[in-house]
Amino acid sequence: MILPKTLAMCLFISTLGVAKADDGAKFPLKPVKIIVPVAAGGSADKLTRVLAEKLSEKWGQSVIVENVTGASGTLGSAKVAKAPADGYTLLETGEALTLNALLFKKLPYDSAAAFTPVIKAVVNPQILVVNPKLGIDTFQQYVAVSREKPGTISLGLPTNGGIAQIAHEMLNQRTGGKVNYIPYPGGGPAAVDVIAGHTNATLITLAAVTEYVKSGRLKALAVTTTYRSTALPQVPTMAESGQPGFSVESWQGYLAPAGTPPAIVNQLNRDFAEVLRSPGVRRQLENLGYGVKASTPQELADTLAGDMTRYGKIVHDAGISIQ
């Protein structure tokens, strides 16, 4: 489903979250909850738990991480959309917010008006990994098998219709390959099943599997960005492995319910950015493979609008849909 151009351009953009006013109100006065709409153990969960610990120390209030899985992340998003607009319930998200708006015919919330951008926290490559016993040692071998023996490689998707599937469909369109997609409720379970040999491969946010690759439990073939990751510098890019110009960079950030007061949005942005930029947290995240961004609310709004334009074409060309 492709949204009308007017809606696509304004989707997720809320001026409520980008005002510069500050009424000086003290926040937070009680625990803050961050909803992660995928299973524990993946990159979204890892990032949020790092930040939650530091924000709790900064605020002197508990920051609770709650994993609400199901329906490609839309259940967690719906919970935040329906929460009071007071800054005490936040949503961890990334491209999935845009992709779900493109892929689902009907959602339990209005994507164009439900959220206020707070911060784009990090960017990350997607990385193609396989079980070390599969017998595929290079990205070129993987492409050859997917083209010559279509559907024989089982590839776990961290979410159905997520950025991993979009990136792989971009690859398929270039190579003529085909794999057997197996959807999961998050990157953690998808990676564990590849390690166990239940599936052959996964295309996943790099930070979710950095430790598995370093320990040899997964074999990394290539990253989707035009640059190599400093966390795994030995892993080549798809662009330098026979697919020139290939580039997909995922991101993760935080949103609040629409109508959250500008002063609270701005404080949340400042506090998240301060934690992200602190030397210890930055080092920890970069070692996992993240690139710290710490954007303004407006910059996140611009990212969301840009994603809608770019990924809308890919979804249409690939014929991807979720009922």
Coordinates of C-alpha atoms in Angstrom, one line a residue, residues 23-307:
D23 CA 8.1 26.4 30.9
G24 CA 10.6 25.2 33.5
A25 CA 8.4 22.4 34.9
K26 CA 10.2 19.7 36.7
F27 CA 10.3 16.4 34.9
P28 CA 10.2 13.5 35.7
L29 CA 8.4 13.3 39.0
K30 CA 7.7 9.5 38.7
P31 CA 9.0 6.5 36.8
V32 CA 9.3 6.7 33.0
K33 CA 8.4 3.7 30.8
I34 CA 10.0 3.0 27.4
I35 CA 8.1 0.6 25.2
V36 CA 10.4 -1.6 23.0
P37 CA 8.1 -3.2 20.4
V38 CA 10.3 -6.2 19.8
A39 CA 11.6 -9.1 21.8
A40 CA 14.4 -8.8 24.4
G41 CA 17.9 -9.5 23.3
G42 CA 18.0 -7.6 20.0
S43 CA 19.6 -4.3 19.2
A44 CA 16.6 -2.1 20.1
D45 CA 16.4 -3.8 23.5
K46 CA 20.2 -3.6 24.1
L47 CA 20.3 0.1 23.2
T48 CA 17.3 1.0 25.4
R49 CA 18.5 -0.8 28.4
V50 CA 21.9 1.0 28.2
L51 CA 20.1 4.4 28.0
A52 CA 17.5 3.5 30.6
E53 CA 20.1 2.8 33.3
K54 CA 21.9 6.1 32.7
L55 CA 18.7 8.1 32.5
S56 CA 17.5 6.6 35.7
E57 CA 20.7 7.7 37.4
K58 CA 20.3 11.2 35.9
W59 CA 16.7 11.7 36.8
G60 CA 16.6 9.9 40.1
Q61 CA 13.6 8.0 38.9
S62 CA 13.2 4.4 37.6
V63 CA 13.2 4.0 33.8
I64 CA 11.3 0.9 33.0
V65 CA 11.9 -1.0 29.7
E66 CA 8.9 -3.0 28.6
N67 CA 9.0 -5.3 25.6
V68 CA 5.6 -5.4 23.9
T69 CA 5.9 -7.8 20.9
G70 CA 3.5 -8.8 18.2
A71 CA 2.2 -7.7 14.8
S72 CA 5.6 -6.5 13.5
G73 CA 5.9 -4.0 16.3
T74 CA 2.5 -2.4 15.9
L75 CA 1.2 -3.6 19.3
G76 CA 3.9 -1.7 21.1
S77 CA 3.4 1.4 19.0
A78 CA -0.3 1.3 19.6
K79 CA 0.3 1.2 23.4
V80 CA 2.3 4.4 23.2
A81 CA -0.1 6.1 20.8
K82 CA -2.9 5.5 23.4
A83 CA -0.8 6.6 26.4
P84 CA -1.2 10.0 28.1
A85 CA 0.8 12.7 26.4
D86 CA 2.9 13.6 29.4
G87 CA 6.3 12.2 28.6
Y88 CA 6.1 9.2 30.9
T89 CA 5.6 6.7 28.2
L90 CA 8.0 6.6 25.2
L91 CA 8.4 4.4 22.1
E92 CA 11.7 3.0 20.9
T93 CA 11.5 2.7 17.1
G94 CA 13.3 3.0 13.8
E95 CA 12.3 2.4 10.2
A96 CA 9.6 0.0 11.3
L97 CA 7.4 2.9 12.1
T98 CA 7.4 4.0 8.5
L99 CA 7.4 0.5 7.1
N100 CA 4.4 -0.5 9.0
A101 CA 2.5 2.5 7.7
L102 CA 3.4 1.4 4.2
L103 CA 2.7 -2.3 4.7
F104 CA -0.4 -2.6 6.8
K105 CA -3.8 -1.9 5.3
K106 CA -5.1 -0.9 8.7
L107 CA -3.3 0.0 12.0
P108 CA -4.7 0.5 15.5
Y109 CA -3.4 4.1 15.5
D110 CA -3.1 7.0 13.1
S111 CA 0.5 7.0 11.9
A112 CA 0.2 10.6 10.6
A113 CA -0.8 12.0 13.9
A114 CA 0.0 9.6 16.8
F115 CA 3.6 10.5 17.7
T116 CA 5.9 13.4 18.4
P117 CA 9.6 12.9 17.5
V118 CA 12.0 13.1 20.4
I119 CA 15.4 12.0 19.2
K120 CA 17.2 9.9 16.6
A121 CA 19.7 8.2 18.9
V122 CA 21.9 6.0 16.7
V123 CA 22.5 4.6 13.2
N124 CA 23.6 1.1 12.5
P125 CA 24.5 -1.1 9.5
Q126 CA 22.4 -4.2 8.8
I127 CA 24.7 -7.2 8.6
L128 CA 24.2 -10.5 6.8
V129 CA 25.3 -13.5 9.0
V130 CA 25.1 -17.2 8.6
N131 CA 25.6 -20.3 10.7
P132 CA 29.3 -21.2 10.5
K133 CA 28.5 -24.8 9.5
L134 CA 26.4 -23.8 6.5
G135 CA 29.3 -23.9 4.1
I136 CA 28.9 -20.4 2.8
D137 CA 32.0 -18.4 3.6
T138 CA 31.6 -15.2 1.5
F139 CA 28.9 -12.8 0.4
Q140 CA 29.5 -13.8 -3.2
Q141 CA 28.8 -17.4 -2.4
Y142 CA 25.6 -16.5 -0.6
V143 CA 24.4 -14.5 -3.6
A144 CA 25.3 -17.4 -5.9
V145 CA 23.3 -19.9 -3.9
S146 CA 20.3 -17.7 -3.5
R147 CA 20.3 -17.2 -7.3
E148 CA 21.1 -20.8 -8.4
K149 CA 19.1 -22.6 -5.8
P150 CA 16.3 -20.2 -5.1
G151 CA 14.5 -20.7 -1.8
T152 CA 17.0 -23.1 -0.3
I153 CA 18.5 -20.6 2.1
S154 CA 16.2 -20.0 5.1
L155 CA 16.6 -16.4 6.4
G156 CA 15.2 -15.3 9.7
L157 CA 13.7 -11.8 9.7
P158 CA 13.8 -9.9 13.0
T159 CA 10.4 -8.6 12.0
N160 CA 8.0 -9.3 9.2
G161 CA 8.3 -6.5 6.7
G162 CA 11.1 -4.7 8.6
I163 CA 14.2 -3.1 7.3
A164 CA 16.0 -6.4 7.0
Q165 CA 13.4 -7.7 4.5
I166 CA 13.5 -4.4 2.6
A167 CA 17.3 -4.5 2.4
H168 CA 17.2 -8.1 1.2
E169 CA 14.5 -7.4 -1.4
M170 CA 16.8 -4.6 -2.7
L171 CA 19.5 -7.2 -3.0
N172 CA 17.2 -9.7 -4.7
Q173 CA 16.1 -7.1 -7.2
R174 CA 19.8 -6.6 -8.1
T175 CA 20.9 -10.3 -8.2
G176 CA 17.8 -12.3 -9.1
G177 CA 18.2 -14.3 -5.9
K178 CA 15.4 -15.7 -3.7
V179 CA 15.5 -17.0 -0.1
N180 CA 12.9 -18.5 2.3
Y181 CA 11.9 -15.7 4.8
I182 CA 11.1 -16.8 8.4
P183 CA 9.6 -14.0 10.5
Y184 CA 10.5 -13.5 14.2
P185 CA 9.3 -11.2 16.9
G186 CA 12.7 -9.6 17.2
G187 CA 16.4 -9.8 16.4
G188 CA 17.3 -11.8 19.6
P189 CA 15.2 -14.9 18.7
A190 CA 16.2 -14.6 15.0
A191 CA 19.9 -14.7 15.9
V192 CA 19.6 -17.5 18.4
D193 CA 17.8 -19.7 15.8
V194 CA 20.6 -19.2 13.3
I195 CA 23.2 -20.1 16.0
A196 CA 21.2 -23.3 16.8
G197 CA 21.0 -24.2 13.1
H198 CA 17.2 -23.9 12.9
T199 CA 17.6 -21.3 10.1
N200 CA 20.6 -20.7 7.9
A201 CA 21.0 -16.9 8.0
T202 CA 19.7 -13.6 9.2
L203 CA 20.0 -10.0 8.0
I204 CA 20.0 -8.0 11.2
T205 CA 21.0 -4.8 12.9
L206 CA 24.8 -5.2 13.5
A207 CA 24.7 -4.3 17.2
A208 CA 22.4 -7.3 17.8
V209 CA 25.0 -9.8 16.8
T210 CA 28.4 -8.1 17.3
E211 CA 29.3 -10.4 20.2
Y212 CA 28.1 -13.5 18.4
V213 CA 30.3 -12.7 15.4
K214 CA 33.4 -11.9 17.6
S215 CA 32.9 -15.2 19.4
G216 CA 32.6 -17.2 16.2
R217 CA 29.0 -18.3 16.9
L218 CA 27.9 -16.5 13.7
K219 CA 29.8 -15.9 10.5
A220 CA 29.5 -12.4 9.1
L221 CA 29.4 -12.0 5.3
A222 CA 28.8 -8.3 4.6
V223 CA 27.2 -5.1 5.9
T224 CA 24.6 -3.0 4.1
T225 CA 26.2 0.4 4.5
T226 CA 28.8 2.1 2.3
Y227 CA 31.2 2.0 5.2
R228 CA 32.6 -0.8 7.3
S229 CA 31.7 -0.9 11.0
T230 CA 34.5 0.0 13.5
A231 CA 33.1 -2.8 15.7
L232 CA 33.7 -5.4 13.0
P233 CA 36.2 -3.8 10.6
Q234 CA 37.0 -7.1 8.9
V235 CA 33.5 -7.5 7.5
P236 CA 33.2 -6.0 4.0
T237 CA 30.4 -4.0 2.6
M238 CA 28.0 -5.3 0.0
A239 CA 29.1 -2.4 -2.2
E240 CA 32.7 -3.6 -2.2
S241 CA 31.6 -7.3 -2.5
G242 CA 30.0 -7.0 -6.0
Q243 CA 27.1 -4.7 -5.4
P244 CA 28.4 -1.2 -6.1
G245 CA 26.2 1.6 -4.7
F246 CA 24.2 -0.7 -2.3
S247 CA 23.4 1.3 0.8
V248 CA 21.0 0.7 3.7
E249 CA 21.6 2.4 7.0
S250 CA 19.1 1.7 9.8
W251 CA 18.4 4.0 12.7
Q252 CA 16.9 3.8 16.2
G253 CA 15.3 6.5 18.2
Y254 CA 12.5 7.6 20.6
L255 CA 9.1 9.2 20.2
A256 CA 6.4 10.4 22.6
P257 CA 2.6 10.4 22.1
A258 CA 1.3 13.3 20.1
G259 CA 0.4 16.3 22.2
T260 CA 3.3 15.9 24.6
P261 CA 4.2 19.4 25.8
P262 CA 7.1 21.0 23.9
A263 CA 9.0 21.7 27.1
I264 CA 8.9 18.0 28.0
V265 CA 9.9 16.9 24.5
N266 CA 12.8 19.3 24.6
Q267 CA 14.0 18.2 28.0
L268 CA 13.8 14.5 26.9
N269 CA 15.8 15.4 23.8
R270 CA 18.5 17.2 25.9
D271 CA 18.7 14.4 28.5
F272 CA 18.9 11.6 26.0
A273 CA 21.5 13.5 24.0
E274 CA 23.6 14.2 27.1
V275 CA 23.6 10.5 28.0
L276 CA 24.3 9.4 24.4
R277 CA 27.3 11.8 24.1
S278 CA 28.8 10.9 27.5
P279 CA 32.2 9.2 26.9
G280 CA 31.3 5.9 28.6
V281 CA 28.0 5.4 26.9
R282 CA 29.4 6.5 23.5
R283 CA 32.3 4.0 23.8
Q284 CA 29.9 1.2 24.9
L285 CA 27.6 1.8 22.0
E286 CA 30.3 2.2 19.4
N287 CA 31.9 -1.1 20.6
L288 CA 28.6 -2.8 19.8
G289 CA 28.5 -1.2 16.4
Y290 CA 26.3 1.8 16.8
G291 CA 27.0 5.3 15.5
V292 CA 25.8 7.9 17.9
K293 CA 23.6 10.6 16.3
A294 CA 21.7 12.4 19.1
S295 CA 19.6 14.4 16.7
T296 CA 17.1 17.2 17.3
P297 CA 13.3 16.4 17.2
Q298 CA 13.1 18.2 13.8
E299 CA 16.0 16.1 12.4
L300 CA 14.1 13.0 13.4
A301 CA 10.9 14.3 11.8
D302 CA 12.9 14.9 8.6
T303 CA 14.3 11.3 8.7
L304 CA 10.8 9.9 9.0
A305 CA 9.6 11.9 6.0
G306 CA 12.6 10.8 4.0
D307 CA 12.1 7.1 4.9

